[in-house]
PDB file of C-alpha atoms in Angstrom:
ATOM      1  CA  PRO A 281      -2.866  24.198   0.172  1.00 47.00           C
ATOM      2  CA  ILE A 282      -2.938  26.180  -3.065  1.00 47.00           C
ATOM      3  CA  ARG A 283      -5.189  28.803  -1.464  1.00 50.00           C
ATOM      4  CA  SER A 284      -2.646  29.313   1.323  1.00 51.00           C
ATOM      5  CA  ALA A 285       0.125  29.687  -1.273  1.00 48.00           C
ATOM      6  CA  ARG A 286      -1.960  32.254  -3.123  1.00 49.00           C
ATOM      7  CA  ALA A 287      -2.636  34.120   0.102  1.00 50.00           C
ATOM      8  CA  LYS A 288       1.070  34.158   0.908  1.00 49.00           C
ATOM      9  CA  SER A 289       1.954  35.410  -2.555  1.00 48.00           C
ATOM     10  CA  ARG A 290      -0.786  38.083  -2.352  1.00 51.00           C
ATOM     11  CA  ALA A 291       0.543  39.177   1.020  1.00 51.00           C
ATOM     12  CA  HIS A 292       4.031  39.315  -0.457  1.00 47.00           C
ATOM     13  CA  LEU A 293       2.797  41.374  -3.415  1.00 47.00           C
ATOM     14  CA  GLN A 294       0.634  43.679  -1.276  1.00 49.00           C
ATOM     15  CA  HIS A 295       3.457  44.478   1.114  1.00 47.00           C
ATOM     16  CA  SER A 296       6.012  45.036  -1.613  1.00 48.00           C
ATOM     17  CA  PRO A 297       6.214  48.278  -3.513  1.00 49.00           C
ATOM     18  CA  ALA A 298       5.314  48.025  -7.201  1.00 49.00           C
ATOM     19  CA  GLN A 299       8.369  46.643  -8.932  1.00 52.00           C
ATOM     20  CA  GLY A 300       9.297  45.148 -12.294  1.00 55.00           C
ATOM     21  CA  GLU A 301       8.139  42.075 -14.149  1.00 62.00           C
ATOM     22  CA  GLY A 302      10.926  40.012 -12.599  1.00 71.00           C
ATOM     23  CA  ASP A 303       9.447  40.514  -9.155  1.00 75.00           C
ATOM     24  CA  VAL A 304       6.042  39.299 -10.312  1.00 72.00           C
ATOM     25  CA  GLY A 305       7.719  36.248 -11.835  1.00 75.00           C
ATOM     26  CA  ASP A 306       9.561  35.662  -8.573  1.00 82.00           C
ATOM     27  CA  ALA A 307       6.283  35.916  -6.672  1.00 78.00           C
ATOM     28  CA  VAL A 308       4.689  33.375  -9.010  1.00 75.00           C
ATOM     29  CA  GLU A 309       7.640  31.011  -8.554  1.00 80.00           C
ATOM     30  CA  GLN A 310       7.379  31.449  -4.799  1.00 82.00           C
ATOM     31  CA  ALA A 311       3.648  30.695  -4.918  1.00 78.00           C
ATOM     32  CA  VAL A 312       4.315  27.554  -6.965  1.00 76.00           C
ATOM     33  CA  PHE A 313       6.993  26.551  -4.463  1.00 76.00           C
ATOM     34  CA  PHE A 314       4.606  26.950  -1.511  1.00 76.00           C
ATOM     35  CA  ALA A 315       1.844  25.104  -3.360  1.00 76.00           C
ATOM     36  CA  GLN A 316       4.214  22.237  -4.222  1.00 75.00           C
ATOM     37  CA  ALA A 317       5.377  22.015  -0.607  1.00 76.00           C
ATOM     38  CA  ALA A 318       1.783  21.759   0.615  1.00 76.00           C
ATOM     39  CA  ILE A 319       0.945  19.172  -2.036  1.00 76.00           C
ATOM     40  CA  ASP A 320       4.069  17.165  -1.158  1.00 80.00           C
ATOM     41  CA  ALA A 321       2.989  16.998   2.482  1.00 82.00           C
ATOM     42  CA  ASP A 322      -0.467  15.760   1.467  1.00 83.00           C
ATOM     43  CA  GLU A 323       1.012  13.248  -0.978  1.00 86.00           C
ATOM     44  CA  HIS A 324       3.402  11.948   1.680  1.00 87.00           C
ATOM     45  CA  HIS A 325       0.510  11.426   4.095  1.00 89.00           C
ATOM     46  CA  ARG A 326      -1.483   9.618   1.388  1.00 90.00           C
ATOM     47  CA  PHE A 327       1.585   7.487   0.544  1.00 90.00           C
ATOM     48  CA  GLU A 328       2.074   6.522   4.190  1.00 93.00           C
ATOM     49  CA  ARG A 329      -1.605   5.562   4.496  1.00 94.00           C
ATOM     50  CA  ALA A 330      -1.445   3.451   1.332  1.00 94.00           C
ATOM     51  CA  THR A 331       1.732   1.726   2.548  1.00 94.00           C
ATOM     52  CA  ILE A 332       0.110   0.884   5.878  1.00 95.00           C
ATOM     53  CA  GLN A 333      -2.996  -0.353   4.073  1.00 94.00           C
ATOM     54  CA  GLY A 334      -0.869  -2.680   1.897  1.00 93.00           C
ATOM     55  CA  GLU A 335       0.937  -4.048   4.939  1.00 94.00           C
ATOM     56  CA  ARG A 336      -2.375  -4.549   6.743  1.00 96.00           C
ATOM     57  CA  PHE A 337      -3.671  -6.478   3.713  1.00 94.00           C
ATOM     58  CA  VAL A 338      -0.713  -8.873   3.907  1.00 95.00           C
ATOM     59  CA  GLU A 339      -0.929  -9.201   7.698  1.00 96.00           C
ATOM     60  CA  ASP A 340      -4.647 -10.024   7.468  1.00 97.00           C
ATOM     61  CA  ARG A 341      -3.962 -12.716   4.894  1.00 96.00           C
ATOM     62  CA  LEU A 342      -1.174 -14.115   7.095  1.00 97.00           C
ATOM     63  CA  LEU A 343      -3.597 -14.269  10.016  1.00 98.00           C
ATOM     64  CA  VAL A 344      -6.119 -16.190   7.901  1.00 97.00           C
ATOM     65  CA  LEU A 345      -3.390 -18.607   6.848  1.00 97.00           C
ATOM     66  CA  ARG A 346      -2.273 -19.131  10.479  1.00 97.00           C
ATOM     67  CA  LYS A 347      -5.854 -19.965  11.443  1.00 98.00           C
ATOM     68  CA  ARG A 348      -6.221 -22.298   8.464  1.00 97.00           C
ATOM     69  CA  LYS A 349      -2.918 -23.967   9.381  1.00 97.00           C
ATOM     70  CA  ALA A 350      -4.092 -24.475  12.967  1.00 97.00           C
ATOM     71  CA  ALA A 351      -7.385 -26.017  11.772  1.00 97.00           C
ATOM     72  CA  LEU A 352      -5.547 -28.298   9.362  1.00 97.00           C
ATOM     73  CA  GLY A 353      -3.140 -29.258  12.162  1.00 96.00           C
ATOM     74  CA  GLU A 354      -6.102 -30.381  14.262  1.00 96.00           C
ATOM     75  CA  ARG A 355      -7.506 -32.353  11.314  1.00 95.00           C
ATOM     76  CA  PHE A 356      -4.079 -33.942  10.795  1.00 95.00           C
ATOM     77  CA  ASP A 357      -3.891 -34.955  14.461  1.00 95.00           C
ATOM     78  CA  LEU A 358      -7.398 -36.451  14.277  1.00 94.00           C
ATOM     79  CA  ALA A 359      -6.503 -38.383  11.127  1.00 92.00           C
ATOM     80  CA  THR A 360      -3.354 -39.664  12.828  1.00 94.00           C
ATOM     81  CA  GLN A 361      -5.384 -40.773  15.870  1.00 94.00           C
ATOM     82  CA  ARG A 362      -7.915 -42.472  13.582  1.00 92.00           C
ATOM     83  CA  ARG A 363      -5.113 -44.262  11.753  1.00 91.00           C
ATOM     84  CA  ASP A 364      -3.418 -45.340  14.960  1.00 92.00           C
ATOM     85  CA  GLY A 365      -6.721 -46.467  16.480  1.00 91.00           C
ATOM     86  CA  ALA A 366      -7.975 -48.286  13.401  1.00 88.00           C
ATOM     87  CA  THR A 367      -8.500 -52.001  13.883  1.00 88.00           C
ATOM     88  CA  GLY A 368      -8.937 -53.007  10.258  1.00 91.00           C
ATOM     89  CA  SER A 369      -6.643 -52.490   7.301  1.00 91.00           C
ATOM     90  CA  GLU A 370      -9.365 -50.727   5.289  1.00 92.00           C
ATOM     91  CA  ALA A 371     -10.061 -48.201   8.073  1.00 90.00           C
ATOM     92  CA  ARG A 372      -6.311 -47.685   8.485  1.00 92.00           C
ATOM     93  CA  GLU A 373      -5.896 -47.026   4.731  1.00 93.00           C
ATOM     94  CA  ASP A 374      -8.799 -44.559   4.741  1.00 92.00           C
ATOM     95  CA  ALA A 375      -7.313 -42.735   7.718  1.00 91.00           C
ATOM     96  CA  GLU A 376      -3.881 -42.707   6.066  1.00 93.00           C
ATOM     97  CA  ARG A 377      -5.350 -41.258   2.841  1.00 94.00           C
ATOM     98  CA  ALA A 378      -7.114 -38.550   4.866  1.00 94.00           C
ATOM     99  CA  ARG A 379      -3.883 -37.863   6.741  1.00 95.00           C
ATOM    100  CA  THR A 380      -1.937 -37.593   3.445  1.00 96.00           C
ATOM    101  CA  THR A 381      -4.542 -35.228   1.987  1.00 96.00           C
ATOM    102  CA  VAL A 382      -4.427 -32.996   5.061  1.00 96.00           C
ATOM    103  CA  GLN A 383      -0.605 -33.074   5.024  1.00 96.00           C
ATOM    104  CA  ALA A 384      -0.622 -31.876   1.395  1.00 97.00           C
ATOM    105  CA  GLN A 385      -3.007 -29.063   2.343  1.00 97.00           C
ATOM    106  CA  LEU A 386      -0.770 -28.140   5.285  1.00 97.00           C
ATOM    107  CA  ASP A 387       2.256 -28.021   2.982  1.00 97.00           C
ATOM    108  CA  GLY A 388       0.365 -25.757   0.567  1.00 97.00           C
ATOM    109  CA  VAL A 389      -0.699 -23.390   3.349  1.00 97.00           C
ATOM    110  CA  ALA A 390       2.860 -23.324   4.752  1.00 97.00           C
ATOM    111  CA  ALA A 391       4.277 -22.476   1.311  1.00 97.00           C
ATOM    112  CA  GLU A 392       1.658 -19.739   0.821  1.00 97.00           C
ATOM    113  CA  TYR A 393       2.442 -18.361   4.294  1.00 97.00           C
ATOM    114  CA  GLU A 394       6.181 -18.240   3.584  1.00 97.00           C
ATOM    115  CA  ARG A 395       5.583 -16.535   0.236  1.00 96.00           C
ATOM    116  CA  LEU A 396       3.352 -13.902   1.843  1.00 95.00           C
ATOM    117  CA  ALA A 397       5.755 -13.401   4.747  1.00 95.00           C
ATOM    118  CA  ARG A 398       8.432 -12.522   2.151  1.00 95.00           C
ATOM    119  CA  ARG A 399       5.888 -10.116   0.581  1.00 94.00           C
ATOM    120  CA  ASP A 400       6.172 -12.137  -2.630  1.00 94.00           C
ATOM    121  CA  ASP A 401       2.554 -11.583  -3.616  1.00 93.00           C
ATOM    122  CA  PRO A 402       1.595 -10.190  -7.044  1.00 94.00           C
ATOM    123  CA  ARG A 403      -1.265  -8.029  -5.720  1.00 93.00           C
ATOM    124  CA  PHE A 404       0.885  -6.604  -2.923  1.00 93.00           C
ATOM    125  CA  GLN A 405       3.790  -5.929  -5.271  1.00 94.00           C
ATOM    126  CA  GLN A 406       1.474  -4.294  -7.815  1.00 95.00           C
ATOM    127  CA  HIS A 407       0.021  -2.092  -5.063  1.00 94.00           C
ATOM    128  CA  GLN A 408       3.502  -1.144  -3.847  1.00 94.00           C
ATOM    129  CA  ALA A 409       4.682  -0.326  -7.383  1.00 94.00           C
ATOM    130  CA  HIS A 410       1.592   1.792  -7.979  1.00 94.00           C
ATOM    131  CA  ILE A 411       1.963   3.859  -4.809  1.00 92.00           C
ATOM    132  CA  GLN A 412       5.729   4.233  -5.332  1.00 91.00           C
ATOM    133  CA  GLN A 413       5.188   5.442  -8.894  1.00 91.00           C
ATOM    134  CA  ARG A 414       2.446   7.809  -7.806  1.00 86.00           C
ATOM    135  CA  ARG A 415       4.435   9.218  -4.885  1.00 83.00           C
ATOM    136  CA  TYR A 416       7.742   9.686  -6.655  1.00 84.00           C
ATOM    137  CA  ALA A 417       6.555  10.735 -10.099  1.00 83.00           C
ATOM    138  CA  PRO A 418       8.029  14.097 -11.038  1.00 80.00           C
ATOM    139  CA  PRO A 419       5.641  16.991 -10.505  1.00 72.00           C
ATOM    140  CA  ARG A 420       3.711  18.085 -13.537  1.00 75.00           C
ATOM    141  CA  LEU A 421       3.013  21.748 -14.074  1.00 72.00           C
ATOM    142  CA  GLU A 422       0.430  22.725 -16.628  1.00 79.00           C
ATOM    143  CA  THR A 423      -0.264  26.245 -17.813  1.00 80.00           C
ATOM    144  CA  LEU A 424      -3.988  26.736 -17.611  1.00 83.00           C
ATOM    145  CA  PHE A 425      -3.993  30.216 -19.075  1.00 82.00           C
ATOM    146  CA  ASP A 426      -1.686  33.145 -19.755  1.00 82.00           C
ATOM    147  CA  LEU A 427      -2.369  36.417 -18.023  1.00 79.00           C
ATOM    148  CA  ASP A 428      -0.942  39.795 -18.805  1.00 79.00           C
ATOM    149  CA  LEU A 429      -0.861  41.896 -15.638  1.00 76.00           C
ATOM    150  CA  VAL A 430      -0.630  45.626 -16.052  1.00 79.00           C
ATOM    151  CA  ILE A 431       0.178  47.610 -12.909  1.00 81.00           C
ATOM    152  CA  GLU A 432      -0.371  51.341 -13.234  1.00 77.00           C
TER     153      GLU A 432
END
C-alpha cells in the first residue's frame, strides 16, 4: 500500500514541472493520504475478520452448551424414569437426588447459555474492546528522518 502511494507521488512529481517547496510538501501530503487510505482498507478488513472470529467463538460455545443441555436433558429424563419406576423408598430417594443434581446442572447450563447469547462474556467483551480500540485509534505518524531535497 505504501509502495503504491510512493509510486503515485513519484508519478505526480515526474509529470509536474519543477516547482516550489510547497508543491513538494503537497506531494508528500498526498502520498501520506494515499498510504493512509490503503492502510485503512487493510485495517477495516482485519477488523471485520476479527469481529467474525469473535462471533464464531461465541457461536461455538453456544453450540457446545446446546449439546450439553441436550445430554443433561436425557439424563434428567432417565433419572425421572428411574424415580417413577423405583419400587423402594431408598431407590426412589437416590433417583430423586440424581434428578435434583441434573436439574441444578441444567439450570447452570441454561444460565450460561443466556449469558453468552447476550454476549455478556468477559473474554468476548475484552476481544471486542481490543479490536475496537485497535481499529478506531487515531493514526500515528512518526518522522523517521528529515530529508533536504535540492532540485537543480
